Structure formats: C-alpha cells, structure tokens
XYZ file of C-alpha atoms in Angstrom:
394
model
C -40.901 86.621 -34.642
C -38.963 84.403 -37.300
C -40.986 84.668 -40.755
C -42.296 81.788 -41.962
C -39.371 81.270 -45.076
C -36.737 80.595 -42.532
C -38.505 78.758 -39.913
C -39.389 75.797 -42.853
C -35.025 76.138 -43.310
C -35.061 75.531 -39.643
C -37.066 72.130 -40.130
C -35.582 71.296 -43.438
C -32.852 70.429 -41.483
C -33.713 67.637 -40.007
C -34.951 64.236 -40.961
C -38.650 64.331 -40.806
C -39.420 61.668 -38.630
C -38.270 63.575 -36.316
C -39.390 67.422 -37.469
C -42.016 66.586 -35.743
C -41.948 65.623 -32.478
C -39.152 68.982 -31.966
C -42.247 70.870 -34.080
C -44.939 68.771 -30.920
C -43.690 71.504 -28.472
C -43.577 74.068 -30.278
C -46.650 76.820 -31.212
C -49.321 75.916 -33.506
C -47.609 77.535 -36.266
C -44.429 75.189 -36.212
C -46.701 72.391 -36.392
C -48.271 74.034 -39.548
C -45.466 74.520 -41.633
C -44.379 71.355 -40.020
C -46.862 69.505 -41.702
C -46.998 71.085 -45.152
C -42.761 70.892 -45.168
C -41.739 69.110 -48.804
C -40.479 65.275 -48.120
C -38.557 62.568 -50.116
C -39.980 59.962 -47.417
C -40.069 58.287 -43.580
C -37.349 57.029 -42.260
C -38.575 54.913 -38.581
C -35.178 53.831 -36.889
C -34.821 54.180 -33.286
C -31.306 51.532 -31.359
C -33.389 48.955 -28.829
C -32.455 45.617 -27.325
C -29.593 43.572 -29.290
C -29.480 40.770 -26.523
C -32.072 38.604 -24.752
C -31.364 36.011 -21.788
C -35.028 34.167 -20.599
C -37.881 37.002 -20.113
C -35.534 40.049 -19.766
C -33.921 41.540 -23.532
C -30.545 43.852 -23.145
C -30.610 47.118 -23.860
C -27.647 47.883 -26.617
C -26.818 50.676 -24.243
C -26.370 49.100 -21.003
C -24.759 46.745 -22.247
C -21.426 47.213 -19.288
C -23.857 47.573 -16.404
C -25.248 44.133 -17.110
C -28.662 46.099 -17.082
C -31.593 44.615 -18.731
C -34.652 45.432 -20.098
C -38.277 43.479 -19.425
C -40.561 42.108 -21.551
C -42.612 44.103 -20.281
C -40.579 47.183 -20.943
C -40.527 45.795 -24.619
C -43.819 46.625 -24.700
C -43.900 49.737 -24.115
C -41.073 50.807 -25.940
C -43.080 49.318 -28.949
C -45.790 51.420 -27.793
C -43.526 54.540 -27.994
C -43.119 53.628 -31.960
C -46.475 52.742 -32.767
C -47.335 56.383 -31.782
C -44.380 58.700 -32.945
C -45.173 57.193 -36.408
C -48.933 57.343 -36.655
C -47.896 61.301 -35.346
C -45.534 61.719 -38.207
C -47.574 60.126 -41.166
C -51.085 60.453 -39.884
C -50.087 64.448 -40.053
C -47.733 65.004 -42.312
C -50.165 66.976 -45.580
C -47.726 66.469 -47.878
C -49.221 64.662 -51.259
C -46.660 62.613 -52.450
C -44.130 60.257 -50.276
C -40.941 58.413 -52.584
C -39.283 56.750 -49.680
C -41.574 54.371 -46.338
C -38.119 52.773 -43.868
C -39.615 50.777 -41.045
C -37.575 49.018 -38.941
C -38.246 48.096 -34.906
C -39.086 44.894 -32.751
C -42.838 45.009 -34.109
C -45.490 41.408 -35.195
C -49.340 40.861 -35.748
C -50.067 42.242 -32.992
C -49.450 45.747 -34.643
C -51.064 45.091 -38.060
C -54.133 47.544 -38.014
C -51.018 49.786 -37.255
C -48.539 48.948 -40.097
C -51.585 48.202 -42.202
C -52.594 52.162 -42.229
C -49.162 53.147 -43.036
C -48.690 51.092 -46.019
C -51.952 52.718 -47.754
C -51.128 56.128 -46.190
C -47.226 55.852 -48.304
C -49.631 53.799 -50.650
C -52.099 56.906 -51.713
C -48.620 59.658 -51.655
C -47.224 57.308 -54.359
C -44.833 56.126 -52.652
C -41.662 54.455 -54.673
C -39.196 52.605 -52.360
C -40.899 50.150 -48.818
C -38.477 49.001 -46.290
C -40.955 47.449 -43.391
C -37.544 45.275 -41.601
C -39.512 43.766 -37.925
C -36.377 41.282 -36.849
C -37.938 39.759 -33.139
C -35.102 38.756 -30.276
C -37.191 36.608 -28.274
C -38.653 33.400 -30.628
C -41.501 33.692 -32.734
C -44.590 31.088 -33.955
C -44.531 31.434 -37.839
C -48.402 33.216 -37.199
C -47.190 35.855 -35.169
C -45.398 37.478 -37.965
C -46.690 40.932 -39.374
C -48.529 39.450 -42.455
C -48.231 41.155 -46.159
C -51.518 42.469 -46.700
C -53.149 40.617 -50.347
C -55.517 43.946 -50.992
C -55.241 46.523 -53.026
C -54.218 50.214 -52.114
C -54.861 53.078 -54.268
C -50.871 53.706 -55.350
C -49.936 50.722 -55.418
C -48.961 51.175 -58.572
C -46.576 53.377 -58.453
C -44.157 51.428 -55.819
C -41.230 50.721 -57.553
C -38.649 48.759 -54.593
C -40.310 46.650 -51.869
C -38.404 45.484 -49.057
C -39.489 43.126 -46.625
C -37.390 41.618 -43.438
C -38.766 39.382 -41.250
C -42.667 40.070 -42.806
C -45.402 37.156 -43.782
C -45.081 37.437 -47.252
C -47.578 34.407 -48.597
C -47.557 33.027 -51.835
C -50.961 34.860 -52.371
C -49.762 37.927 -51.131
C -46.011 38.132 -53.038
C -48.062 36.691 -56.436
C -51.292 39.861 -55.403
C -47.296 41.847 -55.994
C -46.385 40.558 -58.498
C -49.602 41.211 -60.304
C -50.413 44.616 -59.197
C -47.068 47.162 -59.479
C -46.074 47.616 -63.001
C -43.153 49.960 -62.266
C -42.042 47.088 -59.641
C -38.294 46.502 -60.174
C -36.272 45.625 -56.710
C -38.188 42.749 -54.131
C -36.495 41.402 -51.407
C -37.948 39.293 -49.920
C -35.843 37.587 -46.413
C -36.692 35.371 -43.519
C -40.914 35.257 -44.691
C -41.775 31.629 -42.888
C -45.333 32.358 -44.991
C -43.271 31.034 -48.582
C -43.581 28.351 -49.796
C -43.619 28.238 -53.515
C -43.047 31.213 -54.524
C -44.145 31.713 -58.137
C -42.107 34.803 -60.785
C -43.906 34.417 -63.526
C -45.643 37.041 -65.682
C -45.037 38.454 -69.540
C -45.291 41.877 -68.907
C -43.121 42.385 -65.420
C -41.110 44.686 -65.113
C -38.898 43.303 -62.172
C -34.842 43.657 -62.531
C -33.376 42.482 -59.225
C -35.208 39.790 -57.238
C -33.744 38.132 -53.803
C -34.325 35.807 -51.703
C -33.280 34.907 -48.669
C -32.945 32.260 -44.924
C -36.828 30.712 -45.944
C -36.605 28.093 -44.419
C -40.103 27.121 -45.502
C -39.458 27.241 -49.007
C -40.201 24.038 -51.492
C -39.610 25.230 -54.863
C -39.033 28.472 -56.643
C -40.336 29.123 -60.179
C -39.246 32.313 -63.055
C -40.685 32.966 -65.464
C -39.147 36.704 -65.721
C -39.002 38.990 -69.343
C -36.832 41.232 -67.673
C -34.949 40.129 -64.791
C -31.080 41.378 -64.404
C -29.709 39.389 -60.803
C -30.880 37.056 -58.479
C -29.967 36.473 -55.234
C -30.723 33.356 -53.379
C -29.730 32.047 -49.839
C -30.996 29.175 -47.366
C -29.371 26.985 -44.886
C -31.634 23.856 -46.845
C -31.829 22.649 -50.482
C -34.407 23.434 -51.991
C -35.433 23.086 -56.461
C -35.477 26.147 -58.005
C -36.079 26.036 -61.869
C -35.775 29.544 -64.012
C -38.127 29.443 -66.921
C -37.584 32.327 -68.881
C -34.607 35.294 -67.730
C -33.182 36.342 -71.328
C -32.018 39.190 -69.065
C -30.354 37.883 -65.936
C -26.331 38.863 -65.904
C -26.011 38.604 -62.225
C -26.543 34.801 -60.006
C -25.735 34.356 -56.383
C -26.394 31.152 -55.191
C -25.462 29.928 -51.131
C -26.836 27.169 -50.112
C -24.840 27.236 -45.736
C -25.498 23.158 -44.896
C -25.584 21.437 -48.201
C -25.127 21.911 -52.278
C -26.562 19.727 -54.696
C -26.501 21.885 -58.077
C -28.101 18.531 -59.579
C -31.103 18.194 -56.686
C -31.268 22.481 -57.200
C -31.621 22.816 -60.232
C -33.477 19.380 -63.034
C -30.907 19.533 -65.505
C -32.703 18.801 -67.623
C -34.373 22.095 -67.828
C -31.608 23.915 -67.981
C -32.636 26.630 -69.621
C -29.890 28.905 -71.917
C -28.387 32.064 -70.355
C -27.275 34.768 -72.866
C -27.030 37.272 -70.893
C -25.522 35.937 -67.330
C -21.472 37.264 -67.055
C -20.934 36.744 -63.048
C -22.035 33.928 -61.008
C -21.460 33.304 -57.944
C -22.291 30.290 -55.786
C -21.352 29.682 -52.074
C -21.256 25.880 -50.527
C -20.947 24.859 -47.217
C -20.265 21.282 -48.011
C -19.871 19.536 -50.780
C -18.795 15.809 -52.815
C -17.736 14.686 -55.891
C -21.476 15.922 -57.171
C -20.103 19.641 -56.939
C -18.626 18.827 -60.612
C -21.954 18.516 -62.126
C -21.759 22.411 -61.471
C -20.397 22.263 -65.060
C -23.527 22.133 -66.415
C -25.027 25.356 -65.419
C -21.380 26.847 -66.575
C -22.270 25.672 -69.922
C -25.572 26.832 -69.988
C -23.753 29.832 -69.686
C -22.530 31.340 -73.147
C -21.672 34.177 -72.448
C -20.477 34.376 -69.325
C -17.402 36.329 -67.810
C -16.269 35.724 -64.464
C -17.123 32.655 -62.120
C -16.681 32.686 -58.173
C -16.441 29.663 -56.501
C -16.390 30.356 -52.243
C -16.211 26.795 -50.344
C -17.140 26.858 -46.757
C -16.096 24.090 -45.510
C -14.960 20.260 -46.127
C -15.490 16.384 -46.887
C -12.829 13.414 -47.884
C -13.690 13.954 -52.247
C -13.695 12.102 -54.265
C -13.111 11.585 -58.168
C -15.831 12.038 -59.979
C -15.873 13.621 -63.324
C -16.797 11.107 -64.793
C -20.451 11.362 -62.676
C -20.594 14.538 -64.096
C -21.479 13.209 -67.426
C -18.442 11.182 -70.230
C -19.056 14.591 -73.552
C -17.492 16.602 -74.525
C -16.729 19.969 -72.529
C -18.822 22.572 -74.545
C -15.470 25.459 -75.194
C -16.414 28.742 -73.257
C -14.590 31.868 -75.351
C -15.690 34.757 -73.326
C -15.105 33.356 -69.627
C -12.225 35.818 -68.015
C -11.704 35.447 -64.270
C -11.925 31.942 -62.698
C -11.895 32.633 -58.847
C -11.883 29.951 -56.061
C -11.987 30.812 -53.081
C -10.750 27.675 -50.061
C -9.215 26.212 -52.002
C -7.018 23.099 -50.643
C -5.629 20.359 -53.667
C -8.458 18.331 -52.440
C -9.038 15.551 -55.786
C -12.074 17.310 -56.636
C -11.236 20.239 -56.666
C -8.106 19.497 -59.009
C -9.911 18.511 -61.346
C -12.973 20.665 -61.432
C -10.459 23.404 -62.264
C -8.793 21.459 -64.569
C -12.649 21.508 -65.645
C -12.753 25.381 -66.671
C -9.196 25.901 -67.645
C -9.712 23.258 -70.693
C -13.206 25.414 -70.762
C -12.238 28.375 -71.027
C -10.063 29.338 -74.399
C -9.117 32.777 -73.091
C -9.056 33.621 -69.802
C -6.663 36.013 -68.233
C -7.225 35.475 -64.569
C -7.412 32.740 -62.312
C -7.508 34.228 -57.938
C -7.069 31.499 -55.437
C -7.873 31.456 -52.419
C -6.457 28.634 -49.258
C -4.166 27.424 -47.283
C -1.493 26.518 -50.230
C 1.259 24.788 -49.303
C 3.704 24.138 -50.547
C 2.425 20.884 -52.664
C -0.966 23.150 -53.265
C 0.653 25.726 -54.653
C 2.889 23.572 -57.086
C -0.042 21.796 -58.298
C -1.958 25.168 -58.985
C 0.735 26.381 -61.298
C 1.088 22.790 -63.186
C -2.321 22.786 -63.124
C -1.672 26.465 -65.311
C 0.295 25.004 -67.865
C -2.940 24.376 -69.913
C -3.184 28.684 -69.931
C 0.074 29.527 -69.729
C -1.188 33.297 -70.961
C -3.330 33.593 -68.374
C -1.858 35.230 -64.778
C -2.007 32.331 -62.136
C -2.715 34.820 -58.157
C -2.519 32.399 -55.023
C -3.675 34.007 -51.965
C-alpha cells in the first residue's frame, strides 16, 4: 500500500474539482487525503450545449450528428453539476480558498445551492469570485440568479468579483462596495437588475471597473479615488457621470447602436482626468456630434494615446462649429492617435485636423480604412500640420 505522501503527490496533479470525483470511487483513505489536500482555488466549468432550437438544445459534441438535448436533459445535467459542486465544496476541509469560479447554465432555481457555495467560499476567505450563469433559451429578468445582499463572514477578504449573467441589483452592488474594503476589481456583465449603479466611497480601494451589456441601466455615477480603469459596453446610450477619479488612466467606452457624447456625459460636469493616459472610444453610428469628443479630450490634459473605432457610417455634415467656437486647448502629451474605420468623410477629416492641431508633440498617427487614392492624398495633406509625425495607413 502506498504511503500517504505518495498518494498526496498523485492527488496534487489533479485539478481539485476533479480530484473529488476520482477519489469518490476509491478507498476511504484516499478520500480523507483529498479532503485535507491544500488547494489554491476551484474552477467548475463543463462544456455544454451551444445551440438551441425551439425546446431543444444542441450539444457541441453532437453538432455533426445533428442530435439535440431536450430541456429535460438540460435539467438533469444541471442537477449533476450542482451535486458535483456541492460534493467538492462541502467535503473539502481546507481553511482557505483563494479563488472560486463557477460557469454553468444555472438560474434562480439553484439559488439555495449557489448561496451555500458563496457562503463556504467567503468563510474560507476567498479572494477572487467569478460566477457566470449563461442561458441557451430566453430568460426573464426575474429568473436570473439574484446575487445576495447579505454579509457573509469573510467577505472583507474579497479582492476581485466577476458576475456574468447574474442578477445584480443596485442595492446588491452598493452592498458589495460597502462591505468589501479590499475589492480592487469589479466586473458586471449582462445584469438585468442594474438600473442606477453608483460607485461612491471615499475609502474605496477599487481600481478596475467593467460594466457591460446590462440593458436596463439608465444612469451611472462614479466617485472612486483609486479607480485606474473604467470600461463600459452597452447597446444603447446612457448618461454617466464621473464625479471624481483622480487616478483614472484608462477609459474604454463602446456603444454599438448610438454614440452621442453630449448625451453620454454632461459636459459642464466633466472632471479633469489628471491621470488619464489612454482613451479608447468605439461607436457604431456617428454624426457631426462626434466632434464633441474634443470636450472629453480637453478634459484629459495628460492624455498620451487616443483611439477611435468607427463601426458604421452615415452621411456626415461638417459641424466643428457645433462643438464650440472657443480656442482649442493644446495638448503637449498626446503622442499617438489611431483612427479605425476612416473613410475620409468631411466630419472625419475635420476631427483629425483638430487632433493634429492640438497634439503639438504628436509622434504617430495610424489610420485604418478603405483608403482610396484620394483619401490617402487627403491624409498626407493633413499631415502637413505635423511634418515630424509618422503617418501609418493600414
């Protein structure tokens, strides 16, 4: 019979969430060793159906055979998954868990089990928690698993929280921010319960905030003294206000249906982004109000790199005057500009001209697009404003 140290060595080569399955078929001695095996975290992820049609879902491994799983089959798979996670979480006797990741087709019906997993993880001082509960069929907002609004012992050790396809309400978000003093990363994706999310706490350690594809959001307010990066991705426009973010260095905004910087941000309330170095904006449809981007650029006096991605095009009108007739403020730090989707439309040319005018120490400008000879000549002509800068046409 193998000594304990050899058995422990064998078990250590298995992912912890798999080890419990293997040892469950072996002796009681193996099971005892598994329960005391030190682990850094658990990652519960199982490949499952990726396609659905009517009341049936298609399994990835059966795509070539055209086989389908019924909804009842899916329920059985969910029950197996829940039982597996329960066995692992409850049986392991380790005192700490650094990371817990769960990704499966779960919803509110599994709430009491998911709550228990979170409770166990918090009690073991989990640092990183990731929950992702996608759905193959339409799921109403009240069927999403609701993230709890209660304080678990150990929640204060959480440093990173990623919730995808989870029902996170404004109150739940506020609770997390108020009770997780160590939290540095918050990622919320497709949460139908978010309406007016607020990030506001003078002692907040939060550095990275990502909010995406939560279509119920109406406004966002941010006041975070340590925030370094903010990403926002959504199908429709929404006003948000960054009241205070002195350490913000990366701002990534994309709006796939409409882009209106005047509506997006209340320009008179624009704070000075005194630490912002990189700014990326993505838009699916632009008009002459695109030029109002200059208000955002001029609110970022230390900006080093600006990137604009244009996903669609309409007929444009020249409209630099509508952005304001005041003298443009020069920027001596902006060194790189990148425009993706440039077609040489008048409003685009006007905006690039504005950038060339303010970026007095520009080193490189990259232009991606279907560049015909006339557009290329026009781009070269624009570069006369900054003869020392490198022009790259892609």
